[in-house]
């Protein structure tokens, strides 16, 4: 073909460019690595970097997907021929050599899982034990020893790390035990994350239970007072009460929209006004563009209930609640302000720290949930003083990961 020299030249140019890029990147990494100084510093960096990468895969606990990725990093960290990770039921991951011993591993690890002590099985003995449990014999000259170290989460043995090498020297035994302890720490962190999630779900249930005794009793009394004097009003209140409780006790979704939460607040206030009459006055200023913002379920209604129960109920004469929701750049900002009796700021700090008397549990609960979901800097901002009312501000990111609403 007439243009083949041009094609060849172009291909050579592309290859040369690729090589140049690879070399440049390699030199940059090498320079950064050399900047660490001594061999000891570089070894420390390499170890910490490998552990960090492995830890990312174990933050969801001991499962096959995470263990498979972490085992590659951990085998490199130990420098062994093969590495396996198990839970109490079976082998989760195997990386490297000696996989012919896989069928026998859980039998070999039984005493470690039961007693929680590291076991070392020399090469010759390992082949005999594994063979008695159905494992295929190793190829001549490929016999290996194994160190099996327990993964202890708290006081429980939840699995093992098994390292395979030609010989089980003291350094490898100690290193394998340290790696197993490190894996256990990652498992405990994963369990802590799961516990936090369960705690948040329990707090939502606690909020629902909190609504029941006080509010339901008063609402039913208010409805009963209209049965004879205004039966049409009583029927309307029964419908509103049913809608409110249906929303509050729904069984799915930890998140909702600002619009749904405002509808819940409207029903709540309608029922409270049936009891207090003109003593409770409400103003709303809502920007339409923030109505679709996703917020934690039951995060606004407890704040309004706090204003009614602890702000206006103890106040003589009428009280006013102002609810606003505005677009504030990347956030939706919601404020709930009342001109009630207010509270001492020191008492408020104790309430939010969980040291209060239980009267303002809704405030603490919502504040803790916001910090859990959006970070420590995104809790409630509360301004209050005795006889000065209360202003509560909640800022929620408008752009956030998908949540079940």
PDB file of N, CA and C in Angstrom, residues 55-122:
ATOM      1  N   UNK A  55      -8.146  -1.192  53.757  1.00  0.00           N
ATOM      2  CA  UNK A  55      -9.190  -0.803  54.693  1.00  0.00           C
ATOM      3  C   UNK A  55     -10.447  -0.304  54.016  1.00  0.00           C
ATOM      4  N   UNK A  56     -10.295   0.348  52.871  1.00  0.00           N
ATOM      5  CA  UNK A  56     -11.463   0.853  52.135  1.00  0.00           C
ATOM      6  C   UNK A  56     -12.406  -0.276  51.749  1.00  0.00           C
ATOM      7  N   UNK A  57     -11.845  -1.462  51.509  1.00  0.00           N
ATOM      8  CA  UNK A  57     -12.666  -2.586  51.053  1.00  0.00           C
ATOM      9  C   UNK A  57     -13.317  -3.346  52.211  1.00  0.00           C
ATOM     10  N   UNK A  58     -12.887  -3.072  53.436  1.00  0.00           N
ATOM     11  CA  UNK A  58     -13.422  -3.810  54.587  1.00  0.00           C
ATOM     12  C   UNK A  58     -14.384  -2.979  55.425  1.00  0.00           C
ATOM     13  N   UNK A  59     -14.656  -1.731  55.004  1.00  0.00           N
ATOM     14  CA  UNK A  59     -15.502  -0.863  55.810  1.00  0.00           C
ATOM     15  C   UNK A  59     -16.966  -1.276  55.803  1.00  0.00           C
ATOM     16  N   UNK A  60     -17.326  -2.222  54.943  1.00  0.00           N
ATOM     17  CA  UNK A  60     -18.696  -2.748  54.984  1.00  0.00           C
ATOM     18  C   UNK A  60     -18.744  -4.076  55.723  1.00  0.00           C
ATOM     19  N   UNK A  61     -17.630  -4.473  56.344  1.00  0.00           N
ATOM     20  CA  UNK A  61     -17.598  -5.709  57.103  1.00  0.00           C
ATOM     21  C   UNK A  61     -16.990  -6.851  56.320  1.00  0.00           C
ATOM     22  N   UNK A  62     -17.061  -8.042  56.910  1.00  0.00           N
ATOM     23  CA  UNK A  62     -16.526  -9.231  56.260  1.00  0.00           C
ATOM     24  C   UNK A  62     -17.544  -9.765  55.259  1.00  0.00           C
ATOM     25  N   UNK A  63     -17.273  -9.543  53.992  1.00  0.00           N
ATOM     26  CA  UNK A  63     -18.119 -10.077  52.924  1.00  0.00           C
ATOM     27  C   UNK A  63     -17.221 -10.459  51.754  1.00  0.00           C
ATOM     28  N   UNK A  64     -17.695 -11.336  50.860  1.00  0.00           N
ATOM     29  CA  UNK A  64     -16.819 -11.832  49.789  1.00  0.00           C
ATOM     30  C   UNK A  64     -16.224 -10.746  48.906  1.00  0.00           C
ATOM     31  N   UNK A  65     -17.023  -9.758  48.517  1.00  0.00           N
ATOM     32  CA  UNK A  65     -16.531  -8.722  47.598  1.00  0.00           C
ATOM     33  C   UNK A  65     -15.410  -7.908  48.235  1.00  0.00           C
ATOM     34  N   UNK A  66     -15.638  -7.415  49.455  1.00  0.00           N
ATOM     35  CA  UNK A  66     -14.616  -6.609  50.111  1.00  0.00           C
ATOM     36  C   UNK A  66     -13.390  -7.419  50.484  1.00  0.00           C
ATOM     37  N   UNK A  67     -13.592  -8.653  50.968  1.00  0.00           N
ATOM     38  CA  UNK A  67     -12.465  -9.498  51.361  1.00  0.00           C
ATOM     39  C   UNK A  67     -11.590  -9.855  50.160  1.00  0.00           C
ATOM     40  N   UNK A  68     -12.215 -10.084  48.984  1.00  0.00           N
ATOM     41  CA  UNK A  68     -11.444 -10.437  47.783  1.00  0.00           C
ATOM     42  C   UNK A  68     -10.498  -9.310  47.394  1.00  0.00           C
ATOM     43  N   UNK A  69     -10.985  -8.060  47.476  1.00  0.00           N
ATOM     44  CA  UNK A  69     -10.129  -6.924  47.113  1.00  0.00           C
ATOM     45  C   UNK A  69      -9.069  -6.664  48.171  1.00  0.00           C
ATOM     46  N   UNK A  70      -9.452  -6.793  49.437  1.00  0.00           N
ATOM     47  CA  UNK A  70      -8.503  -6.530  50.519  1.00  0.00           C
ATOM     48  C   UNK A  70      -7.406  -7.587  50.564  1.00  0.00           C
ATOM     49  N   UNK A  71      -7.732  -8.837  50.217  1.00  0.00           N
ATOM     50  CA  UNK A  71      -6.748  -9.919  50.320  1.00  0.00           C
ATOM     51  C   UNK A  71      -5.553  -9.676  49.409  1.00  0.00           C
ATOM     52  N   UNK A  72      -5.793  -9.050  48.262  1.00  0.00           N
ATOM     53  CA  UNK A  72      -4.674  -8.760  47.353  1.00  0.00           C
ATOM     54  C   UNK A  72      -3.688  -7.796  48.006  1.00  0.00           C
ATOM     55  N   UNK A  73      -4.237  -6.765  48.657  1.00  0.00           N
ATOM     56  CA  UNK A  73      -3.379  -5.782  49.321  1.00  0.00           C
ATOM     57  C   UNK A  73      -2.658  -6.418  50.508  1.00  0.00           C
ATOM     58  N   UNK A  74      -3.372  -7.230  51.276  1.00  0.00           N
ATOM     59  CA  UNK A  74      -2.788  -7.793  52.492  1.00  0.00           C
ATOM     60  C   UNK A  74      -1.728  -8.844  52.177  1.00  0.00           C
ATOM     61  N   UNK A  75      -1.916  -9.588  51.091  1.00  0.00           N
ATOM     62  CA  UNK A  75      -0.883 -10.559  50.717  1.00  0.00           C
ATOM     63  C   UNK A  75       0.414  -9.835  50.370  1.00  0.00           C
ATOM     64  N   UNK A  76       0.296  -8.716  49.642  1.00  0.00           N
ATOM     65  CA  UNK A  76       1.481  -7.931  49.336  1.00  0.00           C
ATOM     66  C   UNK A  76       2.126  -7.370  50.591  1.00  0.00           C
ATOM     67  N   UNK A  77       1.308  -7.008  51.572  1.00  0.00           N
ATOM     68  CA  UNK A  77       1.826  -6.466  52.825  1.00  0.00           C
ATOM     69  C   UNK A  77       2.636  -7.515  53.590  1.00  0.00           C
ATOM     70  N   UNK A  78       2.159  -8.765  53.583  1.00  0.00           N
ATOM     71  CA  UNK A  78       2.856  -9.834  54.299  1.00  0.00           C
ATOM     72  C   UNK A  78       3.985 -10.454  53.481  1.00  0.00           C
ATOM     73  N   UNK A  79       3.907 -10.330  52.158  1.00  0.00           N
ATOM     74  CA  UNK A  79       4.917 -10.949  51.313  1.00  0.00           C
ATOM     75  C   UNK A  79       4.839 -12.461  51.307  1.00  0.00           C
ATOM     76  N   UNK A  80       3.645 -13.011  51.511  1.00  0.00           N
ATOM     77  CA  UNK A  80       3.478 -14.463  51.534  1.00  0.00           C
ATOM     78  C   UNK A  80       3.027 -14.963  50.159  1.00  0.00           C
ATOM     79  N   UNK A  81       3.064 -16.291  49.971  1.00  0.00           N
ATOM     80  CA  UNK A  81       2.695 -16.868  48.680  1.00  0.00           C
ATOM     81  C   UNK A  81       1.182 -16.839  48.443  1.00  0.00           C
ATOM     82  N   UNK A  82       0.429 -17.055  49.509  1.00  0.00           N
ATOM     83  CA  UNK A  82      -1.025 -17.081  49.391  1.00  0.00           C
ATOM     84  C   UNK A  82      -1.653 -16.541  50.656  1.00  0.00           C
ATOM     85  N   UNK A  83      -2.853 -15.969  50.528  1.00  0.00           N
ATOM     86  CA  UNK A  83      -3.537 -15.430  51.700  1.00  0.00           C
ATOM     87  C   UNK A  83      -5.033 -15.662  51.558  1.00  0.00           C
ATOM     88  N   UNK A  84      -5.648 -16.132  52.636  1.00  0.00           N
ATOM     89  CA  UNK A  84      -7.095 -16.369  52.643  1.00  0.00           C
ATOM     90  C   UNK A  84      -7.729 -15.627  53.800  1.00  0.00           C
ATOM     91  N   UNK A  85      -8.974 -15.209  53.601  1.00  0.00           N
ATOM     92  CA  UNK A  85      -9.776 -14.586  54.653  1.00  0.00           C
ATOM     93  C   UNK A  85     -11.078 -15.370  54.761  1.00  0.00           C
ATOM     94  N   UNK A  86     -11.462 -15.727  55.972  1.00  0.00           N
ATOM     95  CA  UNK A  86     -12.710 -16.453  56.173  1.00  0.00           C
ATOM     96  C   UNK A  86     -13.586 -15.715  57.179  1.00  0.00           C
ATOM     97  N   UNK A  87     -14.874 -16.074  57.207  1.00  0.00           N
ATOM     98  CA  UNK A  87     -15.699 -15.752  58.364  1.00  0.00           C
ATOM     99  C   UNK A  87     -15.897 -17.045  59.134  1.00  0.00           C
ATOM    100  N   UNK A  88     -16.909 -17.166  59.952  1.00  0.00           N
ATOM    101  CA  UNK A  88     -17.084 -18.390  60.731  1.00  0.00           C
ATOM    102  C   UNK A  88     -17.738 -19.506  59.930  1.00  0.00           C
ATOM    103  N   UNK A  89     -18.245 -19.172  58.741  1.00  0.00           N
ATOM    104  CA  UNK A  89     -18.988 -20.150  57.959  1.00  0.00           C
ATOM    105  C   UNK A  89     -18.215 -20.716  56.773  1.00  0.00           C
ATOM    106  N   UNK A  90     -17.286 -19.935  56.208  1.00  0.00           N
ATOM    107  CA  UNK A  90     -16.588 -20.412  55.019  1.00  0.00           C
ATOM    108  C   UNK A  90     -15.526 -19.445  54.553  1.00  0.00           C
ATOM    109  N   UNK A  91     -14.845 -19.832  53.474  1.00  0.00           N
ATOM    110  CA  UNK A  91     -13.778 -19.008  52.907  1.00  0.00           C
ATOM    111  C   UNK A  91     -14.399 -17.880  52.097  1.00  0.00           C
ATOM    112  N   UNK A  92     -14.022 -16.635  52.423  1.00  0.00           N
ATOM    113  CA  UNK A  92     -14.543 -15.468  51.719  1.00  0.00           C
ATOM    114  C   UNK A  92     -13.660 -15.071  50.540  1.00  0.00           C
ATOM    115  N   UNK A  93     -12.348 -15.217  50.695  1.00  0.00           N
ATOM    116  CA  UNK A  93     -11.432 -14.761  49.636  1.00  0.00           C
ATOM    117  C   UNK A  93     -10.130 -15.529  49.719  1.00  0.00           C
ATOM    118  N   UNK A  94      -9.522 -15.720  48.542  1.00  0.00           N
ATOM    119  CA  UNK A  94      -8.221 -16.397  48.471  1.00  0.00           C
ATOM    120  C   UNK A  94      -7.411 -15.706  47.389  1.00  0.00           C
ATOM    121  N   UNK A  95      -6.210 -15.298  47.741  1.00  0.00           N
ATOM    122  CA  UNK A  95      -5.353 -14.634  46.763  1.00  0.00           C
ATOM    123  C   UNK A  95      -3.996 -15.320  46.739  1.00  0.00           C
ATOM    124  N   UNK A  96      -3.520 -15.617  45.538  1.00  0.00           N
ATOM    125  CA  UNK A  96      -2.197 -16.203  45.387  1.00  0.00           C
ATOM    126  C   UNK A  96      -2.223 -17.716  45.364  1.00  0.00           C
ATOM    127  N   UNK A  97      -1.113 -18.318  45.792  1.00  0.00           N
ATOM    128  CA  UNK A  97      -0.885 -19.758  45.655  1.00  0.00           C
ATOM    129  C   UNK A  97      -1.571 -20.561  46.753  1.00  0.00           C
ATOM    130  N   UNK A  98      -1.393 -21.896  46.663  1.00  0.00           N
ATOM    131  CA  UNK A  98      -1.881 -22.879  47.643  1.00  0.00           C
ATOM    132  C   UNK A  98      -3.387 -23.033  47.649  1.00  0.00           C
ATOM    133  N   UNK A  99      -4.052 -22.648  46.562  1.00  0.00           N
ATOM    134  CA  UNK A  99      -5.505 -22.717  46.552  1.00  0.00           C
ATOM    135  C   UNK A  99      -6.018 -24.155  46.568  1.00  0.00           C
ATOM    136  N   UNK A 100      -5.136 -25.126  46.294  1.00  0.00           N
ATOM    137  CA  UNK A 100      -5.563 -26.521  46.384  1.00  0.00           C
ATOM    138  C   UNK A 100      -5.935 -26.900  47.821  1.00  0.00           C
ATOM    139  N   UNK A 101      -5.502 -26.075  48.792  1.00  0.00           N
ATOM    140  CA  UNK A 101      -5.819 -26.336  50.200  1.00  0.00           C
ATOM    141  C   UNK A 101      -7.146 -25.721  50.634  1.00  0.00           C
ATOM    142  N   UNK A 102      -7.803 -25.025  49.724  1.00  0.00           N
ATOM    143  CA  UNK A 102      -9.039 -24.326  50.076  1.00  0.00           C
ATOM    144  C   UNK A 102     -10.103 -25.235  50.694  1.00  0.00           C
ATOM    145  N   UNK A 103     -10.350 -26.450  50.130  1.00  0.00           N
ATOM    146  CA  UNK A 103     -11.394 -27.301  50.720  1.00  0.00           C
ATOM    147  C   UNK A 103     -11.120 -27.692  52.172  1.00  0.00           C
ATOM    148  N   UNK A 104      -9.848 -27.649  52.577  1.00  0.00           N
ATOM    149  CA  UNK A 104      -9.498 -28.088  53.934  1.00  0.00           C
ATOM    150  C   UNK A 104      -9.368 -26.940  54.922  1.00  0.00           C
ATOM    151  N   UNK A 105      -9.415 -25.695  54.458  1.00  0.00           N
ATOM    152  CA  UNK A 105      -9.067 -24.575  55.335  1.00  0.00           C
ATOM    153  C   UNK A 105      -9.996 -24.445  56.535  1.00  0.00           C
ATOM    154  N   UNK A 106     -11.309 -24.556  56.340  1.00  0.00           N
ATOM    155  CA  UNK A 106     -12.217 -24.368  57.472  1.00  0.00           C
ATOM    156  C   UNK A 106     -11.993 -25.439  58.535  1.00  0.00           C
ATOM    157  N   UNK A 107     -11.650 -26.669  58.089  1.00  0.00           N
ATOM    158  CA  UNK A 107     -11.315 -27.708  59.068  1.00  0.00           C
ATOM    159  C   UNK A 107     -10.044 -27.385  59.810  1.00  0.00           C
ATOM    160  N   UNK A 108      -9.042 -26.864  59.084  1.00  0.00           N
ATOM    161  CA  UNK A 108      -7.781 -26.491  59.711  1.00  0.00           C
ATOM    162  C   UNK A 108      -7.950 -25.320  60.674  1.00  0.00           C
ATOM    163  N   UNK A 109      -8.917 -24.462  60.378  1.00  0.00           N
ATOM    164  CA  UNK A 109      -9.122 -23.248  61.185  1.00  0.00           C
ATOM    165  C   UNK A 109     -10.093 -23.465  62.331  1.00  0.00           C
ATOM    166  N   UNK A 110     -10.661 -24.654  62.467  1.00  0.00           N
ATOM    167  CA  UNK A 110     -11.719 -24.889  63.459  1.00  0.00           C
ATOM    168  C   UNK A 110     -11.268 -24.542  64.877  1.00  0.00           C
ATOM    169  N   UNK A 111     -10.057 -24.982  65.265  1.00  0.00           N
ATOM    170  CA  UNK A 111      -9.580 -24.708  66.623  1.00  0.00           C
ATOM    171  C   UNK A 111      -9.317 -23.217  66.838  1.00  0.00           C
ATOM    172  N   UNK A 112      -8.861 -22.547  65.791  1.00  0.00           N
ATOM    173  CA  UNK A 112      -8.614 -21.100  65.894  1.00  0.00           C
ATOM    174  C   UNK A 112      -9.930 -20.362  66.073  1.00  0.00           C
ATOM    175  N   UNK A 113     -10.936 -20.738  65.307  1.00  0.00           N
ATOM    176  CA  UNK A 113     -12.255 -20.108  65.429  1.00  0.00           C
ATOM    177  C   UNK A 113     -12.870 -20.373  66.799  1.00  0.00           C
ATOM    178  N   UNK A 114     -12.610 -21.557  67.349  1.00  0.00           N
ATOM    179  CA  UNK A 114     -13.196 -21.914  68.644  1.00  0.00           C
ATOM    180  C   UNK A 114     -12.438 -21.300  69.816  1.00  0.00           C
ATOM    181  N   UNK A 115     -11.100 -21.309  69.722  1.00  0.00           N
ATOM    182  CA  UNK A 115     -10.308 -20.867  70.864  1.00  0.00           C
ATOM    183  C   UNK A 115      -9.742 -19.469  70.776  1.00  0.00           C
ATOM    184  N   UNK A 116      -9.648 -18.919  69.558  1.00  0.00           N
ATOM    185  CA  UNK A 116      -9.153 -17.553  69.409  1.00  0.00           C
ATOM    186  C   UNK A 116      -7.652 -17.417  69.509  1.00  0.00           C
ATOM    187  N   UNK A 117      -6.894 -18.512  69.280  1.00  0.00           N
ATOM    188  CA  UNK A 117      -5.434 -18.439  69.349  1.00  0.00           C
ATOM    189  C   UNK A 117      -4.821 -18.789  67.988  1.00  0.00           C
ATOM    190  N   UNK A 118      -3.766 -18.082  67.644  1.00  0.00           N
ATOM    191  CA  UNK A 118      -3.095 -18.317  66.369  1.00  0.00           C
ATOM    192  C   UNK A 118      -2.518 -19.733  66.306  1.00  0.00           C
ATOM    193  N   UNK A 119      -2.661 -20.369  65.139  1.00  0.00           N
ATOM    194  CA  UNK A 119      -2.114 -21.715  64.923  1.00  0.00           C
ATOM    195  C   UNK A 119      -1.073 -21.664  63.811  1.00  0.00           C
ATOM    196  N   UNK A 120       0.000 -22.417  63.983  1.00  0.00           N
ATOM    197  CA  UNK A 120       1.057 -22.524  62.974  1.00  0.00           C
ATOM    198  C   UNK A 120       1.178 -23.996  62.603  1.00  0.00           C
ATOM    199  N   UNK A 121       1.011 -24.317  61.318  1.00  0.00           N
ATOM    200  CA  UNK A 121       1.100 -25.696  60.849  1.00  0.00           C
ATOM    201  C   UNK A 121       2.259 -25.794  59.862  1.00  0.00           C
ATOM    202  N   UNK A 122       3.322 -26.521  60.205  1.00  0.00           N
ATOM    203  CA  UNK A 122       4.476 -26.641  59.297  1.00  0.00           C
ATOM    204  C   UNK A 122       4.094 -27.322  57.987  1.00  0.00           C
TER     205      UNK A 122
END
